[in-house]
Coordinates of C-alpha atoms and ligand atoms in Angstrom, one line a residue:
X176 CA 119.0 38.8 77.1
X177 CA 121.6 37.3 74.7
X178 CA 123.4 39.3 72.5
X179 CA 124.9 37.6 69.3
X180 CA 128.2 38.6 67.5
X181 CA 129.3 37.2 64.0
X182 CA 132.9 36.9 63.8
X183 CA 135.4 34.7 61.5
X184 CA 137.9 33.7 63.9
X185 CA 139.4 30.7 65.2
X186 CA 137.3 28.5 67.4
X187 CA 140.4 27.3 69.1
X188 CA 141.6 30.7 70.1
X189 CA 138.2 32.0 70.9
X190 CA 137.9 33.1 74.8
X191 CA 134.7 32.0 75.9
X192 CA 133.1 29.6 78.5
X193 CA 132.1 27.1 76.1
X194 CA 132.7 26.2 72.4
X195 CA 130.0 24.4 70.3
X196 CA 131.2 22.2 67.5
X197 CA 129.5 19.8 65.2
X198 CA 130.2 16.0 64.9
X199 CA 129.4 14.1 61.8
X200 CA 128.4 10.6 61.6
X201 CA 130.4 8.6 58.8
X202 CA 131.3 5.4 57.4
X203 CA 134.3 4.9 59.2
X204 CA 133.6 6.7 62.4
X205 CA 133.0 10.1 63.5
X206 CA 134.6 13.3 62.5
X207 CA 134.3 17.0 63.4
X208 CA 132.2 19.1 61.1
X209 CA 133.3 22.4 58.9
X210 CA 133.9 25.4 61.2
X211 CA 135.7 22.9 63.6
X212 CA 139.1 22.5 61.8
X213 CA 140.9 24.5 64.3
X214 CA 139.7 22.4 67.1
X215 CA 140.4 19.4 65.4
X216 CA 144.3 20.4 64.8
X217 CA 144.5 21.7 68.6
X218 CA 143.7 18.2 69.6
X219 CA 145.7 16.7 66.7
X220 CA 146.0 12.8 67.0
X221 CA 144.5 12.7 70.2
X222 CA 141.1 13.4 68.7
X223 CA 140.0 10.1 67.4
X224 CA 140.7 8.2 70.6
X225 CA 139.0 10.8 72.5
X226 CA 135.7 10.6 70.6
X227 CA 135.9 7.0 70.4
X228 CA 136.4 6.4 73.9
X229 CA 133.6 8.8 74.6
X230 CA 131.3 6.5 72.3
X231 CA 130.3 9.7 70.5
X232 CA 128.0 8.7 67.5
X233 CA 127.3 11.8 65.8
X234 CA 123.5 11.2 65.9
X235 CA 121.5 14.4 65.4
X236 CA 121.1 16.2 68.6
X237 CA 123.5 14.1 70.6
X238 CA 125.4 16.3 73.0
X239 CA 128.6 15.6 74.7
X240 CA 130.7 18.2 77.0
X241 CA 134.2 17.8 77.6
X242 CA 136.8 19.7 79.8
X243 CA 139.5 20.8 77.4
X244 CA 142.1 21.3 80.0
X245 CA 144.0 23.9 77.9
X246 CA 143.8 22.1 74.3
X247 CA 141.7 25.2 73.2
X248 CA 141.1 28.4 74.8
X249 CA 137.8 27.8 76.0
X250 CA 137.5 25.7 79.1
X251 CA 134.5 23.4 77.7
X252 CA 133.8 21.9 74.3
X253 CA 130.6 21.0 73.6
X254 CA 130.2 18.4 70.8
X255 CA 126.9 18.2 69.0
X256 CA 125.8 15.4 66.6
X257 CA 125.0 16.5 63.0
X258 CA 124.2 13.2 61.5
X259 CA 125.5 12.3 58.1
X260 CA 124.8 15.1 55.6
X261 CA 122.9 17.6 57.8
X262 CA 120.4 19.9 56.3
X263 CA 119.7 23.3 57.3
X264 CA 116.8 22.3 59.4
X265 CA 119.3 19.5 61.2
X266 CA 121.6 22.4 61.8
X267 CA 118.7 24.4 63.7
X268 CA 117.8 21.1 65.6
X269 CA 121.6 20.5 66.6
X270 CA 122.1 24.1 67.9
X271 CA 118.9 23.7 69.8
X272 CA 120.2 20.7 71.4
X273 CA 123.5 22.3 72.2
X274 CA 121.8 25.3 74.1
X275 CA 120.5 22.9 76.6
X276 CA 123.7 21.5 76.9
X277 CA 125.4 24.5 78.9
X278 CA 122.7 26.3 80.8
X279 CA 125.5 27.9 82.8
X280 CA 127.9 29.4 80.2
X281 CA 128.0 33.5 80.2
X282 CA 129.7 33.3 76.8
X283 CA 129.5 30.6 74.0
X284 CA 131.1 30.4 70.7
X285 CA 129.0 28.4 67.8
X286 CA 131.8 26.7 65.5
X287 CA 129.2 24.9 63.3
X288 CA 128.9 24.7 59.7
X289 CA 127.7 27.9 58.7
X290 CA 129.1 29.0 55.4
X291 CA 126.2 31.4 54.6
X292 CA 123.1 33.6 55.5
X293 CA 120.7 30.2 55.7
X294 CA 122.9 28.5 57.9
X295 CA 123.5 31.5 60.5
X296 CA 119.8 32.0 60.8
X297 CA 119.1 28.5 61.5
X298 CA 121.9 28.3 64.0
X299 CA 120.9 31.4 65.6
X300 CA 117.0 30.4 65.8
X301 CA 118.0 27.0 67.1
X302 CA 120.2 28.0 69.6
X303 CA 117.4 30.7 70.9
X304 CA 114.6 28.5 70.9
X305 CA 116.3 25.2 72.1
X306 CA 117.2 27.2 75.2
X307 CA 113.8 28.6 75.8
X308 CA 112.2 27.7 79.5
X309 CA 108.9 28.8 80.7
X310 CA 109.7 29.2 84.3
X311 CA 107.0 31.8 85.3
X312 CA 105.3 29.6 87.7
X313 CA 108.5 27.9 89.5
X314 CA 110.2 28.9 92.5
X315 CA 113.7 30.7 91.6
X316 CA 115.9 27.9 90.5
X317 CA 120.0 28.0 90.9
X318 CA 120.5 28.0 87.1
X319 CA 120.0 31.4 85.4
X320 CA 117.3 31.1 82.9
X321 CA 118.1 33.8 80.6
X322 CA 120.8 31.8 78.6
X323 CA 124.5 33.2 77.9
X324 CA 124.8 36.9 77.9
X325 CA 127.0 36.5 74.4
X326 CA 127.0 34.1 71.8
X327 CA 129.5 34.4 69.2
X328 CA 128.7 32.7 65.7
X329 CA 131.6 32.0 63.9
X330 CA 131.5 32.0 60.2
X331 CA 133.6 32.7 57.2
X332 CA 130.8 35.0 56.0
X333 CA 130.9 37.2 59.0
X334 CA 131.3 40.4 57.1
X335 CA 128.6 39.8 54.3
X336 CA 125.6 42.1 54.7
X337 CA 123.1 39.2 54.0
X338 CA 124.4 37.3 56.9
X339 CA 124.5 40.2 59.0
X340 CA 120.8 40.5 58.2
X341 CA 120.0 36.8 58.6
X342 CA 121.1 37.3 62.1
X343 CA 119.2 39.9 63.0
X344 CA 116.1 38.3 61.4
X345 CA 116.7 35.2 63.0
X346 CA 116.8 37.0 66.3
X347 CA 113.5 38.6 65.5
X348 CA 111.6 35.6 64.7
X349 CA 113.0 33.4 67.4
X350 CA 111.7 36.2 69.9
X351 CA 108.3 36.0 68.5
X352 CA 108.2 32.1 68.5
X353 CA 109.2 32.2 72.2
X354 CA 106.6 34.7 72.8
X355 CA 104.0 32.3 71.2
X356 CA 105.2 29.3 73.3
X357 CA 104.9 31.3 76.5
X358 CA 101.2 32.5 75.7
X359 CA 100.5 28.9 74.9
X360 CA 102.0 27.7 78.2
X361 CA 100.3 30.4 80.5
X362 CA 97.4 28.4 82.6
X363 CA 94.1 29.0 81.1
X364 CA 93.0 30.8 84.1
X365 CA 95.4 33.4 83.6
X366 CA 94.9 33.5 80.0
X367 CA 91.2 33.9 79.6
X368 CA 89.6 35.6 76.4
X369 CA 89.5 39.3 78.1
X370 CA 93.1 38.5 79.5
X371 CA 94.5 37.2 76.2
X372 CA 93.2 40.4 74.5
X373 CA 95.0 42.6 77.1
X374 CA 98.1 40.7 76.6
X375 CA 97.9 41.1 72.7
X376 CA 97.1 44.9 73.4
X377 CA 100.3 45.2 75.6
X378 CA 102.9 43.0 73.1
X379 CA 101.7 45.3 70.1
X380 CA 101.5 48.5 72.1
X381 CA 105.0 49.7 71.2
X382 CA 104.3 49.4 67.6
X383 CA 100.7 50.7 67.9
X384 CA 101.5 54.5 68.7
X385 CA 103.3 57.4 68.4
X386 CA 105.3 58.4 65.3
X387 CA 106.6 54.8 64.6
X388 CA 103.1 53.2 64.6
X389 CA 102.6 50.6 62.0
X390 CA 100.0 48.5 63.8
X391 CA 96.2 49.3 64.5
X392 CA 94.8 47.0 67.1
X393 CA 90.9 46.6 67.7
X394 CA 89.2 44.7 70.7
X395 CA 85.6 43.7 70.0
X396 CA 84.0 42.8 73.3
X397 CA 80.8 40.9 73.9
X398 CA 78.5 43.8 73.3
X399 CA 80.4 44.6 70.1
X400 CA 80.5 41.1 69.0
X401 CA 76.5 40.6 69.3
X402 CA 76.0 44.1 67.2
X403 CA 78.4 42.7 64.6
X404 CA 76.4 39.4 64.4
X405 CA 79.4 37.0 65.6
X406 CA 77.2 34.2 66.7
X407 CA 80.1 31.5 66.5
X408 CA 82.2 33.4 69.0
X409 CA 79.3 34.1 71.3
X410 CA 77.7 30.6 71.0
X411 CA 81.2 28.9 71.9
X412 CA 81.9 31.4 74.6
X413 CA 78.5 31.6 76.2
X414 CA 79.5 28.7 78.8
X415 CA 82.1 30.6 80.3
X416 CA 82.2 33.1 83.0
X417 CA 84.9 35.1 80.8
X418 CA 83.3 36.8 78.1
X419 CA 85.0 36.2 74.6
X420 CA 86.8 38.9 72.6
X421 CA 87.8 39.2 68.6
X422 CA 90.8 41.0 68.3
X423 CA 91.8 42.5 64.8
X424 CA 95.2 43.8 63.9
X425 CA 96.3 45.8 60.8
X426 CA 100.0 46.2 59.9
X427 CA 100.5 49.1 57.3
X428 CA 104.1 50.3 57.1
X429 CA 104.4 54.1 56.1
X430 CA 104.7 54.6 52.5
X431 CA 103.4 51.3 51.4
X432 CA 103.3 50.8 47.6
X433 CA 99.3 50.6 46.3
X434 CA 100.2 47.5 44.6
X435 CA 101.7 45.9 47.8
X436 CA 100.5 42.3 48.8
X437 CA 97.6 42.0 51.2
X438 CA 97.7 39.0 53.5
X439 CA 95.1 38.1 55.9
X440 CA 95.7 35.9 59.0
X441 CA 93.2 34.2 61.2
X442 CA 93.8 32.1 64.2
X443 CA 92.0 29.8 66.4
X444 CA 92.0 31.1 70.0
X445 CA 90.2 28.7 72.2
X446 CA 92.0 29.6 75.7
X447 CA 90.5 26.5 77.0
X448 CA 88.9 23.7 75.3
X449 CA 86.8 21.4 77.8
X450 CA 84.8 20.2 74.8
X451 CA 81.6 21.8 76.3
X452 CA 78.5 19.8 77.0
X453 CA 80.4 17.1 74.5
X454 CA 82.9 17.0 77.4
X455 CA 86.2 15.8 76.7
X456 CA 87.9 12.9 78.4
X457 CA 89.8 13.9 81.8
X458 CA 93.4 12.6 81.0
X459 CA 94.6 14.9 78.7
X460 CA 92.1 17.6 79.2
X461 CA 94.7 20.1 80.6
X462 CA 96.6 20.4 77.5
X463 CA 93.7 22.2 75.9
X464 CA 95.1 25.2 77.3
X465 CA 97.0 25.2 73.9
X466 CA 93.8 25.5 72.1
X467 CA 94.7 29.0 71.2
X468 CA 98.1 28.3 69.7
X469 CA 96.8 29.3 66.4
X470 CA 95.8 32.8 67.7
X471 CA 99.1 33.1 69.4
X472 CA 100.9 32.1 66.3
X473 CA 99.3 34.5 64.0
X474 CA 99.7 37.3 66.4
X475 CA 103.5 36.9 67.0
X476 CA 104.0 36.3 63.3
X477 CA 102.1 39.8 62.5
X478 CA 104.5 41.3 65.4
X479 CA 107.6 39.7 63.6
X480 CA 106.5 41.2 60.4
X481 CA 105.9 44.4 61.8
X482 CA 109.3 44.4 63.5
X483 CA 111.4 43.4 60.4
X484 CA 109.7 46.3 58.7
X485 CA 108.3 43.8 55.5
X486 CA 106.9 46.0 52.7
X487 CA 103.2 44.4 52.8
X488 CA 100.0 44.9 54.4
X489 CA 98.8 42.4 57.0
X490 CA 95.2 42.0 58.5
X491 CA 95.1 39.5 61.5
X492 CA 91.6 38.6 62.9
X493 CA 91.8 36.6 66.4
X494 CA 88.7 35.0 67.6
X495 CA 88.9 34.3 71.4
X496 CA 86.5 32.1 73.6
X497 CA 86.7 29.8 76.4
X498 CA 84.6 26.6 75.5
X499 CA 83.1 25.5 79.0
X500 CA 80.2 23.8 80.5
X501 CA 77.3 25.6 82.4
X502 CA 73.7 25.9 82.5
X503 CA 74.2 28.7 79.7
X504 CA 76.3 26.6 77.6
X505 CA 75.4 26.0 73.7
X506 CA 73.6 22.6 73.4
X507 CA 74.0 20.1 70.7
X508 CA 70.7 21.0 68.6
X509 CA 71.1 24.6 68.9
X510 CA 71.5 26.8 65.8
X511 CA 74.1 29.6 65.7
X512 CA 73.5 32.5 63.2
X513 CA 77.7 33.2 62.3
X514 CA 78.8 36.5 61.0
X515 CA 77.2 37.4 57.4
X516 CA 74.2 35.2 58.4
X517 CA 74.8 31.6 57.6
X518 CA 73.1 29.3 60.1
X519 CA 74.9 26.3 61.6
X520 CA 73.3 23.6 63.6
X521 CA 75.6 22.4 66.6
X522 CA 75.9 18.6 66.8
X523 CA 79.0 18.2 68.9
X524 CA 80.0 21.2 71.1
X525 CA 83.6 19.9 71.0
X526 CA 83.9 21.3 67.3
X527 CA 83.9 24.6 68.5
X528 CA 86.7 26.1 66.4
X529 CA 85.2 26.0 63.2
X530 CA 82.4 28.3 64.7
X531 CA 85.0 31.2 66.0
X532 CA 86.7 30.7 62.9
X533 CA 83.6 30.9 60.6
X534 CA 83.0 34.4 62.1
X535 CA 86.6 35.7 61.8
X536 CA 86.9 34.4 58.3
X537 CA 83.7 36.1 57.3
X538 CA 85.4 39.4 58.8
X539 CA 88.7 38.7 56.9
X540 CA 87.2 38.5 53.5
X541 CA 85.7 41.9 53.9
X542 CA 88.9 43.6 53.9
X543 CA 89.7 42.2 50.4
X544 CA 92.9 40.5 51.0
X545 CA 94.8 38.6 48.3
X546 CA 95.1 35.6 50.3
X547 CA 93.8 34.3 53.6
X548 CA 95.8 31.7 55.8
X549 CA 94.1 30.6 59.0
X550 CA 96.0 28.5 61.8
X551 CA 94.0 26.2 64.2
X552 CA 94.5 23.4 66.5
X553 CA 91.5 22.1 65.0
X554 CA 91.3 18.5 64.6
X555 CA 92.3 15.3 66.5
X556 CA 91.7 13.6 63.2
X557 CA 94.8 15.8 61.9
X558 CA 96.9 14.3 64.6
X559 CA 95.8 10.7 63.6
X560 CA 96.4 11.1 60.3
X561 CA 100.0 13.0 60.4
X562 CA 101.3 12.3 64.1
X563 CA 102.3 15.1 66.4
X564 CA 105.3 16.5 64.2
X565 CA 103.3 17.4 61.1
X566 CA 100.7 20.1 60.3
X567 CA 98.1 19.4 57.7
X568 CA 97.6 22.1 55.0
X569 CA 94.5 22.4 53.1
X570 CA 92.8 24.9 50.8
X571 CA 93.1 26.4 47.2
X572 CA 95.8 25.0 45.2
X573 CA 98.2 27.9 44.9
X574 CA 98.1 29.2 48.4
X575 CA 98.8 25.9 49.9
X576 CA 101.8 25.5 47.8
X577 CA 103.0 28.7 48.9
X578 CA 102.7 27.7 52.5
X579 CA 104.4 24.4 51.8
X580 CA 107.3 26.2 50.3
X581 CA 107.4 28.7 53.4
X582 CA 107.3 25.8 55.8
X583 CA 110.3 23.8 54.0
X584 CA 112.3 27.0 54.3
X585 CA 111.4 27.5 58.1
X586 CA 112.3 24.0 58.9
X587 CA 108.5 23.4 59.9
X588 CA 107.1 20.0 58.8
X589 CA 103.8 20.4 56.9
X590 CA 101.9 18.1 54.4
X591 CA 99.0 18.8 52.0
X592 CA 95.8 17.3 52.5
X593 CA 92.5 17.2 50.2
X594 CA 89.0 18.4 50.7
X595 CA 87.3 15.7 48.7
X596 CA 83.8 16.4 47.0
X597 CA 82.0 14.2 49.8
X598 CA 82.6 16.7 52.3
X599 CA 80.2 19.3 50.6
X600 CA 77.4 16.8 51.0
X601 CA 78.3 16.2 54.7
X602 CA 78.5 19.9 55.7
X603 CA 75.4 20.7 54.3
X604 CA 73.4 17.6 55.9
X605 CA 71.7 19.6 58.6
X606 CA 67.8 19.6 58.5
X607 CA 67.3 22.6 60.1
X608 CA 70.2 25.0 59.1
X609 CA 72.1 26.0 56.4
X610 CA 75.1 24.0 57.7
X611 CA 75.9 21.2 59.9
X612 CA 78.8 21.7 62.1
X613 CA 79.6 18.1 62.4
X614 CA 78.4 14.5 61.4
X615 CA 79.0 11.3 63.7
X616 CA 80.9 9.8 60.7
X617 CA 84.5 9.6 62.0
X618 CA 86.5 9.3 58.9
X619 CA 87.9 12.3 57.4
X620 CA 87.1 14.6 60.1
X621 CA 89.8 16.9 59.4
X622 CA 88.9 17.4 56.0
X623 CA 85.2 18.0 56.8
X624 CA 86.5 20.9 59.0
X625 CA 88.3 22.4 56.4
X626 CA 85.2 22.3 53.9
X627 CA 83.2 23.8 56.6
X628 CA 85.5 26.7 56.9
X629 CA 85.9 27.0 53.2
X630 CA 82.2 28.2 53.0
X631 CA 83.2 31.5 54.8
X632 CA 86.5 32.3 52.5
X633 CA 84.4 33.9 49.9
X634 CA 86.1 31.9 47.1
X635 CA 89.4 34.1 48.2
X636 CA 92.7 32.1 47.9
X637 CA 93.0 30.3 51.1
X638 CA 95.2 27.9 53.2
X639 CA 94.1 26.1 56.3
X640 CA 96.8 24.8 58.7
X641 CA 95.5 22.2 61.1
X642 CA 98.4 22.3 63.7
X643 CA 96.9 20.3 66.3
X644 CA 99.7 18.0 66.3
X645 CA 103.0 20.0 66.3
X646 CA 101.6 23.0 68.5
X647 CA 102.1 21.3 71.6
X648 CA 104.8 18.9 72.6
X649 CA 103.5 16.6 75.5
X650 CA 107.1 14.8 76.0
X651 CA 110.6 16.3 76.6
X652 CA 112.4 18.7 74.6
X653 CA 113.7 17.8 71.1
X654 CA 116.2 19.6 69.2
X655 CA 115.1 23.3 69.2
X656 CA 111.5 22.3 70.0
X657 CA 110.9 22.6 73.5
X658 CA 108.4 20.9 75.8
X659 CA 104.9 22.7 75.8
X660 CA 103.9 25.2 73.2
X661 CA 106.1 25.0 70.5
X662 CA 105.5 28.3 68.4
X663 CA 104.7 26.2 65.5
X664 CA 103.8 28.3 62.3
X665 CA 105.3 31.9 63.3
X666 CA 108.2 31.0 61.4
X667 CA 106.5 29.6 58.2
X668 CA 104.0 32.8 58.1
X669 CA 106.8 35.3 58.6
X670 CA 108.5 33.3 55.5
X671 CA 105.4 33.4 53.5
X672 CA 105.1 37.4 54.1
X673 CA 108.9 37.5 52.8
X674 CA 108.2 35.4 49.6
X675 CA 104.6 37.5 48.8
X676 CA 107.0 40.6 48.8
X677 CA 109.8 39.1 46.8
X678 CA 107.0 37.8 44.2
Ligands
BES771 N1 91.0 21.5 70.0 C1 90.2 20.5 69.7 C2 91.5 19.4 68.7 C3 92.8 19.0 69.2 C4 92.5 18.0 69.6 C5 93.7 19.8 69.5 C6 94.0 17.2 69.8 C7 95.1 19.3 69.9 C8 95.0 18.2 70.2 C9 89.0 20.6 68.9 O1 88.5 21.5 69.2 C10 88.4 19.1 68.9 O2 87.8 19.0 70.1 N2 88.0 18.8 67.8 C11 87.3 17.4 67.8 C12 86.3 17.8 66.6 C13 85.3 16.5 66.4 C14 84.5 16.7 67.6 C15 84.8 16.8 65.0 C16 88.1 16.2 67.6 O3 89.3 16.6 67.1 O4 87.6 15.3 68.3
ZN772 ZN1 89.3 22.9 70.4
MN773 MN1 87.1 21.2 70.9

């Protein structure tokens, strides 16, 4: 466990294993960023030639370690590039890259440009998330995995209450993002729907019992799902030996005002997506262990909101199923009856997310929330449209705008996408059921999926986040985003809850 301390002290005099400073790129060479003045003056005129001979460019996330040989109190100086005019999001990325540059330091001081609460939050989140590693399935390695025991965040605003609060909040959010990543990274055989439901129960347990109880958790098993009429979750899950689940969580803090906002969250929890009979190609099928990233995000966001004690009500719905091939798997041509009675003709068993979400959205609207937000690794179409870093946001106008604003503040890239009128015709094109789950027109498949989901939102304010691209990073780490599960959307959802409380 890393503990964070705020201090307004000189980075040159701070006794730690490593000091991190920012490097700005500029017209006439690089310079040290705000927060590093004392380090710059300790080096004096030697600094410029040193930076030049190391060919440091100051590009965002570039890291260089130099032994200080007594120039400052710490033995190692870490230079991290900030680009030309760093935004708060850039600071988060840079801090993340810096965390990986000194995996062995026991104590670190961050002397980055952190004039206020937003920057302290970004640097803390960035550091914690950039240093995240998933080692549960590896032999013990020589490097410690827990990061430094102590991180000193140097800031002139160390004594301001809002900065103290920002740090505490950043630690809570980063913990939830990290735990979300771990669930996504866990091998799918070890996180089947029953095991995932148990993991959610274990994670929520401390807040779901005793005097401090703020969470209520219900796990519906396959028998309960049949009684409830959740034909989507059951249909998708019926090809797997591991039965499906629906987990429902309510967060209601003590003494909540009657008119407090009520947010409903829904997350796609396909613990593995083989595609079913409409089977996927082999090459990247293993990455479909990440098809429960939406579920992991909404649960972890709910946990963070609860740990922060935010004054609103949150109702969270997590349908969990494994989409597999077997003699009992759903066939193309089958008709499922979703929660509430809508019938759906299956035309592609790989379009399974919308089926489990249809049931869960149907449950969500019944608790009469002020707004519903669903998060899902829903379509490859959205990845084609927006790439792997950006999520698509679709839904009702105001809710989409609220989500985009929350994402901006969280440093998560999201972009609005439309649900054009033609989609209504396409989703009602089945000759045998109320809705067609799919058509074989490729164009606009991500918008079709959102139009399908909209049928289950009961006309409530709603946003759908298609995180198929950014939920999982196939390549190496970049900034605070590490390889594998990214924890995408957790920070945005916490910000959204915050914004709802403030408005
Ligand atoms: N889980 C996938 C979507 C996905 C694709 C997530 C790539 C992450 C990366 C989803 O269940 C799926 O298979 N969608 C189909 C929908 C199609 C059949 C309409 C797809 O995108 O091809
Ligand atoms: Zn899927
Ligand atoms: Mn699929």
